[in-house]
């Protein structure tokens, strides 16, 4: 474990309490088995009363103490990490579970969407962020173990999760609820950075695409990619797939399955289901020059 927030430290402490309780129960159980097998009897054979007392203490009271200790600490830590929505969060992000990727929508104070990205959650260090978890299909579970415990994204509900990184860093997150064929490849990245750096990133993400014309964009539209993907500043306005306005600024592709490189991007376009079987995006086989033009264009979307 590598906790990067107070909430994650509390969750880590709970896991160690659970581990210690399990060791305690294991030792008590082995001891009782030893007594039952007679290996500790010898000359000092236990009386019926002493044996009954030992069974009650070790077989009943010890598990009750361990369960109560875990239950009380679990509830206390759960209340502490979830906490009430006291309005102290300065940043609100809608986190939408798709099949099988994550959409991140950054909201302003009025609740309007100012920037949209995919599979990459940026947060300012030292500020509490309010994450609103949504789903438009099945139940997913958003889990960034370095920052918080997991919380489900359920269709028709808006669940809340708070995250406050204490240090800079880059960590991987994962869908923690089986949600279909590509559940294991539904990951995301968390990037915690200083406030000024985060502000510059958010400003870039809120802007339209730098490249709004060229042969690569023509190929993009000709293949029908704009029916599913948005590139702000162009006629591509699809909503089924990730917003690609700043695709080249991201670290990964395909739900954090691949490093974002020219080769991987080309492989993802031409052999999608080899990379991620069951993905909703079809494979495309453009002419070689068209593919190069398309990749040139997508790499310009920074």
XYZ file of C-alpha atoms in Angstrom:
302
model
C 0.000 0.000 0.000
C 1.105 3.559 -0.741
C -1.499 5.883 0.833
C -1.438 9.391 -0.632
C -4.284 10.879 1.409
C -5.565 10.800 4.972
C -8.559 8.737 3.852
C -6.279 6.142 2.284
C -4.200 6.006 5.486
C -7.353 5.236 7.485
C -8.364 2.499 5.056
C -4.845 1.054 5.274
C -5.041 1.065 9.091
C -8.359 -0.785 8.914
C -6.838 -3.439 6.669
C -4.007 -3.975 9.187
C -6.560 -4.259 12.010
C -8.416 -6.898 9.983
C -5.159 -8.744 9.312
C -4.207 -8.687 13.016
C -7.685 -9.920 13.985
C -7.419 -12.764 11.494
C -4.042 -13.783 12.977
C -5.546 -13.667 16.475
C -8.478 -15.888 15.485
C -6.103 -18.274 13.693
C -3.899 -18.671 16.792
C -6.920 -19.235 19.056
C -8.375 -21.792 16.635
C -5.112 -23.728 16.366
C -4.860 -23.699 20.157
C -8.343 -25.120 20.562
C -7.649 -27.786 17.965
C -4.538 -28.715 19.898
C -6.551 -29.067 23.090
C -9.186 -31.079 21.265
C -6.556 -33.416 19.856
C -5.114 -33.906 23.330
C -1.598 -32.728 22.511
C -1.561 -30.379 25.504
C -3.090 -32.787 27.968
C -0.305 -35.132 29.142
C -0.350 -35.629 32.896
C -2.359 -32.437 33.491
C -5.484 -33.620 31.766
C -8.077 -30.854 31.592
C -11.205 -31.268 33.659
C -14.586 -30.994 31.984
C -15.131 -27.595 33.584
C -11.746 -26.285 32.484
C -12.300 -27.563 28.941
C -15.732 -25.965 28.756
C -14.323 -22.663 29.995
C -11.570 -22.812 27.405
C -14.028 -23.464 24.593
C -16.295 -20.602 25.694
C -13.408 -18.167 26.011
C -11.588 -19.208 22.856
C -14.463 -20.292 20.652
C -17.096 -17.719 21.557
C -15.681 -14.676 23.313
C -12.506 -14.309 21.246
C -14.336 -14.226 17.863
C -16.940 -11.838 19.299
C -14.203 -9.460 20.505
C -12.475 -9.585 17.114
C -15.722 -9.021 15.164
C -16.825 -6.153 17.399
C -13.388 -4.517 17.135
C -13.426 -4.753 13.327
C -17.055 -3.608 13.119
C -16.581 -0.556 15.354
C -13.332 0.525 13.683
C -14.841 -0.106 10.226
C -17.899 2.047 10.908
C -15.779 4.801 12.481
C -13.338 4.860 9.564
C -16.211 4.677 7.067
C -17.845 7.731 8.644
C -14.519 9.536 8.731
C -13.619 8.880 5.084
C -17.077 9.390 3.595
C -18.006 12.268 5.889
C -20.894 14.685 5.357
C -20.917 16.997 2.362
C -19.978 20.143 4.310
C -19.433 22.186 1.156
C -15.684 22.467 1.698
C -14.818 20.788 -1.614
C -13.502 23.370 -4.082
C -13.629 21.066 -7.094
C -16.494 18.939 -8.411
C -16.021 16.200 -10.987
C -18.690 13.973 -12.464
C -17.264 10.486 -12.919
C -19.325 8.467 -15.389
C -18.828 4.721 -15.800
C -19.099 3.718 -19.454
C -18.527 0.358 -21.170
C -15.590 0.071 -20.552
C -13.951 3.367 -19.782
C -14.388 6.386 -17.502
C -15.595 9.839 -18.487
C -14.540 12.752 -16.265
C -16.555 15.987 -16.433
C -15.179 18.994 -14.556
C -17.905 21.342 -13.299
C -17.763 25.027 -12.396
C -19.410 26.632 -9.355
C -22.721 26.820 -11.224
C -22.651 23.113 -12.047
C -21.899 23.639 -15.730
C -19.455 21.331 -17.508
C -16.248 23.209 -18.339
C -14.015 20.330 -19.467
C -14.391 16.683 -20.411
C -11.699 14.035 -20.520
C -11.440 10.264 -20.300
C -9.665 7.756 -18.083
C -7.506 10.410 -16.453
C -8.460 12.180 -13.219
C -6.389 15.271 -12.408
C -6.610 16.694 -8.881
C -4.881 19.595 -7.106
C -2.732 18.620 -4.120
C -4.122 19.646 -0.743
C -7.667 20.359 -1.938
C -10.696 18.241 -1.239
C -12.515 17.233 -4.419
C -16.115 16.097 -4.637
C -16.569 13.195 -7.063
C -20.122 12.468 -8.223
C -20.333 8.899 -9.491
C -22.783 8.052 -12.279
C -23.439 5.218 -14.716
C -25.611 4.967 -17.817
C -25.422 1.182 -18.199
C -24.502 -1.282 -15.429
C -23.018 -1.004 -11.936
C -19.352 -0.014 -11.877
C -17.146 0.726 -8.887
C -14.657 3.584 -8.866
C -11.542 2.671 -6.899
C -8.392 4.741 -6.553
C -6.736 2.821 -3.678
C -4.016 5.423 -3.099
C -6.676 8.055 -2.350
C -9.884 6.447 -1.084
C -11.954 3.335 -0.685
C -14.140 2.196 -3.575
C -17.656 3.500 -4.244
C -20.192 2.140 -6.722
C -21.465 4.035 -9.753
C -25.085 2.898 -10.058
C -27.528 3.683 -12.916
C -30.142 6.191 -11.765
C -28.186 7.279 -8.694
C -25.553 9.919 -7.923
C -23.141 8.595 -5.289
C -20.591 10.881 -3.673
C -16.919 10.286 -3.000
C -14.358 12.744 -1.660
C -10.656 12.712 -2.456
C -7.871 14.927 -1.149
C -4.329 13.991 -2.239
C -1.622 15.151 0.173
C 1.325 14.657 -2.178
C 2.073 14.857 -5.888
C 1.953 11.574 -7.721
C 0.564 9.379 -10.461
C -1.420 6.290 -9.539
C -3.596 3.737 -11.266
C -7.265 3.207 -10.460
C -9.564 0.374 -11.452
C -13.210 -0.573 -11.772
C -13.757 -2.837 -8.764
C -17.183 -4.243 -9.706
C -17.545 -6.900 -12.415
C -19.321 -5.036 -15.207
C -18.870 -7.160 -18.320
C -16.304 -8.629 -20.681
C -13.821 -5.804 -20.337
C -14.116 -5.208 -16.593
C -10.435 -5.995 -15.985
C -9.348 -3.486 -18.654
C -11.468 -0.627 -17.305
C -8.736 1.309 -15.574
C -7.858 4.957 -15.194
C -5.006 7.165 -14.039
C -4.981 9.640 -11.154
C -2.596 12.588 -11.392
C -2.164 14.817 -8.312
C -0.299 18.036 -9.044
C 0.233 21.519 -7.546
C -2.686 23.933 -7.839
C -1.052 26.172 -10.444
C -0.130 23.239 -12.679
C -3.611 21.780 -12.284
C -5.147 25.147 -13.184
C -3.139 25.322 -16.410
C -4.135 21.750 -17.275
C -7.824 22.458 -16.678
C -7.659 25.619 -18.773
C -6.185 23.668 -21.693
C -8.773 20.906 -21.323
C -11.577 23.490 -21.402
C -10.400 24.945 -24.703
C -11.269 23.765 -28.203
C -8.895 21.555 -30.179
C -5.742 23.216 -31.465
C -6.033 21.419 -34.810
C -9.397 21.934 -36.491
C -8.575 21.139 -40.092
C -6.297 19.034 -42.255
C -6.313 15.745 -44.165
C -6.258 13.729 -40.937
C -9.483 15.319 -39.750
C -11.039 14.627 -43.166
C -10.150 10.927 -42.781
C -11.520 10.978 -39.211
C -14.858 12.290 -40.430
C -14.881 10.064 -43.547
C -14.514 6.934 -41.405
C -17.446 8.051 -39.277
C -15.387 8.492 -36.091
C -17.199 11.759 -35.415
C -20.449 9.842 -34.933
C -19.113 8.512 -31.619
C -16.357 10.939 -30.619
C -16.297 14.670 -29.968
C -13.478 16.962 -31.053
C -14.495 20.418 -29.874
C -14.035 23.071 -32.547
C -14.873 20.632 -35.347
C -18.060 19.016 -36.626
C -17.283 15.797 -34.696
C -19.821 15.726 -31.864
C -20.487 12.054 -31.056
C -21.269 11.132 -27.459
C -20.844 7.351 -27.356
C -17.048 7.287 -27.102
C -14.443 9.353 -25.249
C -14.025 13.058 -26.012
C -10.842 13.252 -28.117
C -10.335 17.032 -28.081
C -7.062 16.667 -26.143
C -6.339 12.983 -26.745
C -2.586 13.481 -27.223
C -2.231 15.025 -23.748
C -3.302 11.792 -22.066
C -0.895 9.184 -20.773
C -2.856 6.105 -21.805
C -5.366 4.736 -24.308
C -8.329 2.355 -24.132
C -9.159 2.645 -20.432
C -5.509 2.772 -19.298
C -4.808 -0.429 -21.220
C -2.059 0.987 -23.479
C 0.568 3.682 -23.185
C -0.374 6.596 -25.412
C 2.086 6.289 -28.305
C 1.769 6.504 -32.067
C 2.274 2.762 -32.513
C -0.279 1.823 -29.860
C -2.782 4.323 -31.227
C -2.425 2.861 -34.721
C -2.826 -0.668 -33.344
C -5.884 0.382 -31.360
C -7.548 1.828 -34.483
C -6.767 -1.063 -36.842
C -7.011 -4.020 -34.455
C -9.251 -2.837 -31.647
C -10.580 -6.210 -30.570
C -7.162 -7.793 -30.400
C -6.302 -5.190 -27.771
C -9.640 -5.164 -25.990
C -12.048 -7.950 -27.012
C -15.650 -6.865 -26.695
C -14.920 -3.146 -26.976
C -17.800 -1.232 -28.555
C -15.482 0.513 -31.026
C -15.067 -1.342 -34.368
C -11.702 -1.806 -36.080
C -10.853 0.272 -39.157
C -8.543 -0.502 -42.082
C -7.760 2.804 -43.791
C -5.208 3.016 -46.585
C -1.631 3.365 -45.257
C -1.334 7.045 -46.170
C -4.761 7.749 -44.703
C -3.721 6.043 -41.477
C -0.553 8.161 -41.268
C -2.579 11.344 -41.869
C -5.099 10.275 -39.237
C -2.370 9.541 -36.674
C -0.667 12.859 -37.444
C -3.920 14.633 -36.714
C -4.723 12.730 -33.507
C -1.189 13.329 -32.212
C -1.753 17.061 -32.707
C -4.697 17.025 -30.283
C -2.721 18.133 -27.232
